[in-house]
mmCIF file with all atom_site columns, C-alpha atoms in Angstrom:
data_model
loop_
_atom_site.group_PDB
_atom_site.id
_atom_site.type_symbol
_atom_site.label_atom_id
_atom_site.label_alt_id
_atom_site.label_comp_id
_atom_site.label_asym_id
_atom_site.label_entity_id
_atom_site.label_seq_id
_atom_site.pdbx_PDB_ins_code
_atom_site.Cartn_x
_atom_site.Cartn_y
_atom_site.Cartn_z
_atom_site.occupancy
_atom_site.B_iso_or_equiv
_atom_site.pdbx_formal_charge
_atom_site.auth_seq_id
_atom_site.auth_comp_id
_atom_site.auth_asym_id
_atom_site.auth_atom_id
_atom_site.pdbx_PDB_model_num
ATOM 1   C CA . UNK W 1 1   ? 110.791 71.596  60.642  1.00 0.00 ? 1   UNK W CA 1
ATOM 2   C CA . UNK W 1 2   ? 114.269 72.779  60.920  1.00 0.00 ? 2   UNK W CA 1
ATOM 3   C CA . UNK W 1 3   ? 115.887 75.433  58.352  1.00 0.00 ? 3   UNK W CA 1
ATOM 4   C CA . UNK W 1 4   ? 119.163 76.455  58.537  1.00 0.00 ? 4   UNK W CA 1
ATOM 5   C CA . UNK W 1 5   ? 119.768 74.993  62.228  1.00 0.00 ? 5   UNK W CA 1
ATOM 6   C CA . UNK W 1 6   ? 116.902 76.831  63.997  1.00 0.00 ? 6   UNK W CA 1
ATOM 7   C CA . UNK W 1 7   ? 113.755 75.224  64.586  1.00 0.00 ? 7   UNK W CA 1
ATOM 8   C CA . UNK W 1 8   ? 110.768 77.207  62.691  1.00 0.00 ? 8   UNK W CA 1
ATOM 9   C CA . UNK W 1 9   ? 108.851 77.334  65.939  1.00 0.00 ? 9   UNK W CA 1
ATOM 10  C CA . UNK W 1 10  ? 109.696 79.423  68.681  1.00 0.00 ? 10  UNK W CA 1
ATOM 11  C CA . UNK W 1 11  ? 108.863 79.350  72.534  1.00 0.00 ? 11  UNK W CA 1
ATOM 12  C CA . UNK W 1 12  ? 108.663 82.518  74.999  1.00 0.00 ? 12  UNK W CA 1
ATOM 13  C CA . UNK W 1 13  ? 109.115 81.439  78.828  1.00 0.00 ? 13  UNK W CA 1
ATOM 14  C CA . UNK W 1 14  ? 107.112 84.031  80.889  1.00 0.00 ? 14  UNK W CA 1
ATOM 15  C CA . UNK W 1 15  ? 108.442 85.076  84.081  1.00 0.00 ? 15  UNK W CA 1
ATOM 16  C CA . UNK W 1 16  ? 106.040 84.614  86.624  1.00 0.00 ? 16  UNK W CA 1
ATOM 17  C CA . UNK W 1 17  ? 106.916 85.468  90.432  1.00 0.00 ? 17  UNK W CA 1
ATOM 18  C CA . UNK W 1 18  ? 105.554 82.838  92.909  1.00 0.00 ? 18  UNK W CA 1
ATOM 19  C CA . UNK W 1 19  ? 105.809 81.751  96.485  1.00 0.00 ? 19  UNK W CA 1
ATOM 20  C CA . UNK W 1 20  ? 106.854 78.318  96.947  1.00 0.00 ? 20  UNK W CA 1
ATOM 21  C CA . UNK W 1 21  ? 106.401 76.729  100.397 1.00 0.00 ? 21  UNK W CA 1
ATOM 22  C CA . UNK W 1 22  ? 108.540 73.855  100.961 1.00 0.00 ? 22  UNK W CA 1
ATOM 23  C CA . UNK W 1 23  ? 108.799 71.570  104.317 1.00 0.00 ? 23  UNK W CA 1
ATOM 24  C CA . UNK W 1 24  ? 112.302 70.231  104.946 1.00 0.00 ? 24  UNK W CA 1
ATOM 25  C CA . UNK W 1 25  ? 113.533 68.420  107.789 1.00 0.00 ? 25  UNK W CA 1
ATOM 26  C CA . UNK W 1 26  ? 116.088 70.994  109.734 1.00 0.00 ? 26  UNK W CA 1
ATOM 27  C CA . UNK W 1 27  ? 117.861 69.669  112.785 1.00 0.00 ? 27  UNK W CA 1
ATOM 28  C CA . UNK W 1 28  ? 120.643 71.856  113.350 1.00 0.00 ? 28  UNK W CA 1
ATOM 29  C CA . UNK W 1 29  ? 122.169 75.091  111.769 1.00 0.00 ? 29  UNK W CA 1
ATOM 30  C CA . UNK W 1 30  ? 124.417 73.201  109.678 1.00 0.00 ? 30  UNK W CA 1
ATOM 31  C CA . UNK W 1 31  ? 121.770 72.088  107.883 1.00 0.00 ? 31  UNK W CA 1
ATOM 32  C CA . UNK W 1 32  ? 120.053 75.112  107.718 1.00 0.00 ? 32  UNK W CA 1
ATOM 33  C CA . UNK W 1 33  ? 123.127 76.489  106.223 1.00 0.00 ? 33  UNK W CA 1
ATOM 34  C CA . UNK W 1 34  ? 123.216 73.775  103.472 1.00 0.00 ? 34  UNK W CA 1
ATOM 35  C CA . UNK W 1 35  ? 119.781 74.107  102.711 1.00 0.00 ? 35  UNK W CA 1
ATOM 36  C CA . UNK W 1 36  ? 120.018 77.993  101.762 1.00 0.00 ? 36  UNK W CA 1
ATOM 37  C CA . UNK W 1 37  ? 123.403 77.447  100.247 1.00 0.00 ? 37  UNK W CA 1
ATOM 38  C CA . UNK W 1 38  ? 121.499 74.722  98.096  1.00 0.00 ? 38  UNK W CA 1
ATOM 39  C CA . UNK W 1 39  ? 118.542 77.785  97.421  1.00 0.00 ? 39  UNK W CA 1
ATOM 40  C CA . UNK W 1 40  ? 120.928 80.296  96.363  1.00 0.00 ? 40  UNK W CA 1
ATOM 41  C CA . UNK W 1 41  ? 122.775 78.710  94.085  1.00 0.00 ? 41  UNK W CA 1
ATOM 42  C CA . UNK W 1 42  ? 118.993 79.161  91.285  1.00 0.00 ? 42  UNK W CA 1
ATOM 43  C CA . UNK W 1 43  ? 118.491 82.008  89.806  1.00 0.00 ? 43  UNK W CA 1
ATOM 44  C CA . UNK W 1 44  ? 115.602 83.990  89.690  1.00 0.00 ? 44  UNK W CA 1
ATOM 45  C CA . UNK W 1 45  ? 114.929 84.291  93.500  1.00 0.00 ? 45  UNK W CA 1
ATOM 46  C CA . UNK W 1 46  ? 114.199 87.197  94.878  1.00 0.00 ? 46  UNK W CA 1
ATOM 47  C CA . UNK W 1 47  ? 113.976 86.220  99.111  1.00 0.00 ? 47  UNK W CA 1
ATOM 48  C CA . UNK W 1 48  ? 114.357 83.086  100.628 1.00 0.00 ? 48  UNK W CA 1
ATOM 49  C CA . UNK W 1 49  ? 113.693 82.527  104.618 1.00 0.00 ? 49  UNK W CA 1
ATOM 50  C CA . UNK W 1 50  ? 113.927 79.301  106.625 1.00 0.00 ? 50  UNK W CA 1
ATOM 51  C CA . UNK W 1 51  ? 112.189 78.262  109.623 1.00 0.00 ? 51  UNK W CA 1
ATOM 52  C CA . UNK W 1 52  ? 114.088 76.253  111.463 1.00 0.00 ? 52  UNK W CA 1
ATOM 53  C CA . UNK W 1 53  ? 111.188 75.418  114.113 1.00 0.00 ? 53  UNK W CA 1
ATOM 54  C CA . UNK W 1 54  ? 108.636 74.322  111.722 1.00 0.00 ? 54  UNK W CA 1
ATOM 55  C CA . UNK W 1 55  ? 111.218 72.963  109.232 1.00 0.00 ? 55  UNK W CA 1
ATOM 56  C CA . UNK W 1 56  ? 109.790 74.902  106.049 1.00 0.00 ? 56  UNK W CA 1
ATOM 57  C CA . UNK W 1 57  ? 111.398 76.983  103.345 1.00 0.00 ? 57  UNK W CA 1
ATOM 58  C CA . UNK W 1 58  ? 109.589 79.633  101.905 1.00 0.00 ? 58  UNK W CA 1
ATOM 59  C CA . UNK W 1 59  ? 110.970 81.344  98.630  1.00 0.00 ? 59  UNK W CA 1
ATOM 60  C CA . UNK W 1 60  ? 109.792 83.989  96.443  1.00 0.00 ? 60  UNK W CA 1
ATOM 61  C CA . UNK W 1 61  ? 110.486 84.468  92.888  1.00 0.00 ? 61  UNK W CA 1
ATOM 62  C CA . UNK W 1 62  ? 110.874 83.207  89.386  1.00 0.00 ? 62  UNK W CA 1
ATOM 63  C CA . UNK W 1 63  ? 111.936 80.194  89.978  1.00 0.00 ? 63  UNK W CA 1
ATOM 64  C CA . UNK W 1 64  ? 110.380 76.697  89.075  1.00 0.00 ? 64  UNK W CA 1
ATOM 65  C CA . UNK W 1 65  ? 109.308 74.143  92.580  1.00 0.00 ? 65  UNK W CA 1
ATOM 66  C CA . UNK W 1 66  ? 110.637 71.382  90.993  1.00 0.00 ? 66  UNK W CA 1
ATOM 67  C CA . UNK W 1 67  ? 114.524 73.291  90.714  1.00 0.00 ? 67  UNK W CA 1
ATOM 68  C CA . UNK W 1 68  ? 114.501 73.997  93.987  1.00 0.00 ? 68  UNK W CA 1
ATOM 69  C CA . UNK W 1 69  ? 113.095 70.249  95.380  1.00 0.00 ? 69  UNK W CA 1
ATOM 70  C CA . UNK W 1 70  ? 116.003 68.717  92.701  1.00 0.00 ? 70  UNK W CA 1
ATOM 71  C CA . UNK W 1 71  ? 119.006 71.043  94.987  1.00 0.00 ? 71  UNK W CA 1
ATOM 72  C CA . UNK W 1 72  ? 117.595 69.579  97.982  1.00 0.00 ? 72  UNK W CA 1
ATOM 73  C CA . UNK W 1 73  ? 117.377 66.321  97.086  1.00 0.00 ? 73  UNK W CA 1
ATOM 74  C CA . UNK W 1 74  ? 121.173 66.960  95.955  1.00 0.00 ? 74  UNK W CA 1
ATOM 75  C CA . UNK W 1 75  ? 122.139 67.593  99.566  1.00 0.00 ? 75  UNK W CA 1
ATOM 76  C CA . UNK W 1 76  ? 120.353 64.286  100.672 1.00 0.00 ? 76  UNK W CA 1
ATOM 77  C CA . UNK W 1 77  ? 116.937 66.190  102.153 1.00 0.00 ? 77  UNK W CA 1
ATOM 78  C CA . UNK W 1 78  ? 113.670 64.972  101.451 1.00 0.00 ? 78  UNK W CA 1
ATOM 79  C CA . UNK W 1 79  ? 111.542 68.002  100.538 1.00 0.00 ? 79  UNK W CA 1
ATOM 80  C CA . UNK W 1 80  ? 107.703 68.280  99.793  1.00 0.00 ? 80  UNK W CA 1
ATOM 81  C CA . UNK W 1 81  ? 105.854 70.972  98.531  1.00 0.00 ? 81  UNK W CA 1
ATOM 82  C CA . UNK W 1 82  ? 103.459 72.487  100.708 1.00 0.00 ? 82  UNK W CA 1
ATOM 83  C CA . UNK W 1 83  ? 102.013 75.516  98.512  1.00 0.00 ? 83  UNK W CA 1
ATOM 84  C CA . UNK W 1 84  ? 103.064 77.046  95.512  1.00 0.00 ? 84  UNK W CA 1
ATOM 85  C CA . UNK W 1 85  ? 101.119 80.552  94.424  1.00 0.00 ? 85  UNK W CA 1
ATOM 86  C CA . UNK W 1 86  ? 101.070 84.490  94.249  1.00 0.00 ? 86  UNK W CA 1
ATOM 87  C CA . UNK W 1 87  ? 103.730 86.227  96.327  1.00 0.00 ? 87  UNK W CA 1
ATOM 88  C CA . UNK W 1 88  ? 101.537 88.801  98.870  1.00 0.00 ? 88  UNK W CA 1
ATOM 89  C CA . UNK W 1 89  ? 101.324 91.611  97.831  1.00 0.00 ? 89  UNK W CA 1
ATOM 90  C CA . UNK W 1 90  ? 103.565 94.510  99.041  1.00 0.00 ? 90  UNK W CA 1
ATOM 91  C CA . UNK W 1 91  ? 101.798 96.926  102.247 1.00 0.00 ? 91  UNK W CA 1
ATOM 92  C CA . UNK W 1 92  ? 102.149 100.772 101.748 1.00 0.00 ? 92  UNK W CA 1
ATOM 93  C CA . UNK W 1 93  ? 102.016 102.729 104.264 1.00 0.00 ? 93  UNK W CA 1
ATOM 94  C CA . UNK W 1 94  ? 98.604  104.687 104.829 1.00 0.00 ? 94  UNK W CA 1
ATOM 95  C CA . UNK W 1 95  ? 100.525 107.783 105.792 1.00 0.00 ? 95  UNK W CA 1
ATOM 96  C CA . UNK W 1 96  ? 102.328 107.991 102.360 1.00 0.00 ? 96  UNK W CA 1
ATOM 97  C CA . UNK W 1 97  ? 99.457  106.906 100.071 1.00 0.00 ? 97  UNK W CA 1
ATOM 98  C CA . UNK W 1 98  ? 98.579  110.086 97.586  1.00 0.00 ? 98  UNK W CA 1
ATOM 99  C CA . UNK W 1 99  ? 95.103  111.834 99.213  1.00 0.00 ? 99  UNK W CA 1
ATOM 100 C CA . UNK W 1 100 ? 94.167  114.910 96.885  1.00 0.00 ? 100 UNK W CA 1
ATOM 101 C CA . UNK W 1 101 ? 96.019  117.206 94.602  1.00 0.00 ? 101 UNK W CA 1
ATOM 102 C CA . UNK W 1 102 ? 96.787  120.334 96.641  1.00 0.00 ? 102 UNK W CA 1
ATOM 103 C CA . UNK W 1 103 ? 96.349  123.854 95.703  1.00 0.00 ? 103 UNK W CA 1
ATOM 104 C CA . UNK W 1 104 ? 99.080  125.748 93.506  1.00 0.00 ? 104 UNK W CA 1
ATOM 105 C CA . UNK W 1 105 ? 101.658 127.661 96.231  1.00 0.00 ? 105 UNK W CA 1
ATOM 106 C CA . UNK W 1 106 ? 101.235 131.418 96.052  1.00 0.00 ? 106 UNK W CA 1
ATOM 107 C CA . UNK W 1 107 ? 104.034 133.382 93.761  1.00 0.00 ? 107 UNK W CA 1
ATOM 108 C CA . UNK W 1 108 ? 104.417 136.643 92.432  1.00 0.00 ? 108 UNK W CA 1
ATOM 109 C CA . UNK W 1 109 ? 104.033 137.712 88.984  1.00 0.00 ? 109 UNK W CA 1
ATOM 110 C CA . UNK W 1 110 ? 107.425 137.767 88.129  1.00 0.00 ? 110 UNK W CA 1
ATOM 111 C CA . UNK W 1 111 ? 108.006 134.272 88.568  1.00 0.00 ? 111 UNK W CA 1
ATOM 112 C CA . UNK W 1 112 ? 105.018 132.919 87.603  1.00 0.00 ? 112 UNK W CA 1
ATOM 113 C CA . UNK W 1 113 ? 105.630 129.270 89.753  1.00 0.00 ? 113 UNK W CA 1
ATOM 114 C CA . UNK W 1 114 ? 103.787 126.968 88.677  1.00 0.00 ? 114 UNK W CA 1
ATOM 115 C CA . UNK W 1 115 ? 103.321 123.551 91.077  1.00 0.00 ? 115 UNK W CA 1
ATOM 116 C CA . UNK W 1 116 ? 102.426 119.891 89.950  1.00 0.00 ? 116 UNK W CA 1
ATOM 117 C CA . UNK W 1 117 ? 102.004 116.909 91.371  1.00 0.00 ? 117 UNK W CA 1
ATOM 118 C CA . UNK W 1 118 ? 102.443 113.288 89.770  1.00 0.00 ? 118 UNK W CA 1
ATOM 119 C CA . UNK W 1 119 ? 101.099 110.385 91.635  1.00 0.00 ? 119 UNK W CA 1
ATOM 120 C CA . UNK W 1 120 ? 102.700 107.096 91.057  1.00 0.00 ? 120 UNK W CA 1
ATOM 121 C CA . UNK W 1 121 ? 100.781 103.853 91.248  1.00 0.00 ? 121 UNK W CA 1
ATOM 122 C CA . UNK W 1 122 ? 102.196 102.509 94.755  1.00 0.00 ? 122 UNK W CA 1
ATOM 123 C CA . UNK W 1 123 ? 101.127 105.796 96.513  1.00 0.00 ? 123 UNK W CA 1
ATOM 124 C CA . UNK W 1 124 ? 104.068 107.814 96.342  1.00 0.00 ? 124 UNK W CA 1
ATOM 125 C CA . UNK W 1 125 ? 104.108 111.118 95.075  1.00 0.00 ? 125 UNK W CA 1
ATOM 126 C CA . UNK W 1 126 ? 106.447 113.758 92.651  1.00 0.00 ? 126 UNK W CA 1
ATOM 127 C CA . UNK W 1 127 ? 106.365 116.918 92.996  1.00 0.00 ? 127 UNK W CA 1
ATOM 128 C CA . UNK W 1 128 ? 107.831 119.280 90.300  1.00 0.00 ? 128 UNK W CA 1
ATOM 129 C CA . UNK W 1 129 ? 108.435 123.509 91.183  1.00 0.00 ? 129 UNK W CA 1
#
């Protein structure tokens, strides 16, 4: 039903991050050029890499497969999808992950220092004097 020009039902698109595997053929760096130039121009991607041995694309982000197989078909490649799912998930560092919370630093009465320590939730710590 349609009142007043808008349609009475409404539709929320979810951004969901992916990795999309795609094998194209590659033979030279020309081509590899025109294959990321044809990958940049969607939005919603957050890396792109191309293997120019193996002849795949890999991209990560919100974008949909089927965008990114239409701009190479555009440029006259023939792409198939290999594997679309999850992006990996980022690696922290052990040496930076938060251990234990430390004991408050000595201070004189005067000052009465007080120490705290917030841990966020990729390991990384605040501290606040």
């Amino acid at each position: 039903m349609v009142v007043g020009g808008f349609s009475s039902r409404t539709s929320f698109v979810v951004a969901i991050e992916r990795k999309i595997v795609i094998k194209v053929n590659i033979n030279c760096q020309i081509c590899k050029t025109d294959v990321l130039k044809a990958v940049t121009k969607l939005t919603g991607i957050d890396e792109e890499s191309v293997d120019g041995e193996k002849g795949m694309l890999t991209i990560v982000g919100d974008v949909e497969p089927v965008l990114v197989v239409r701009n190479l078909k555009k440029i006259g490649k023939v792409p198939a999808i290999i594997s679309v799912g999850p992006p990996k998930p980022p690696e922290y560092c052990e040496e930076f992950k938060f251990r234990e919370c430390r004991p408050c630093p000595p201070s004189c009465k005067e000052c009465k220092l007080i120490f705290t320590a917030y841990p966020y939730n990729d390991g990384r710590t605040r501290s606040i004097l």
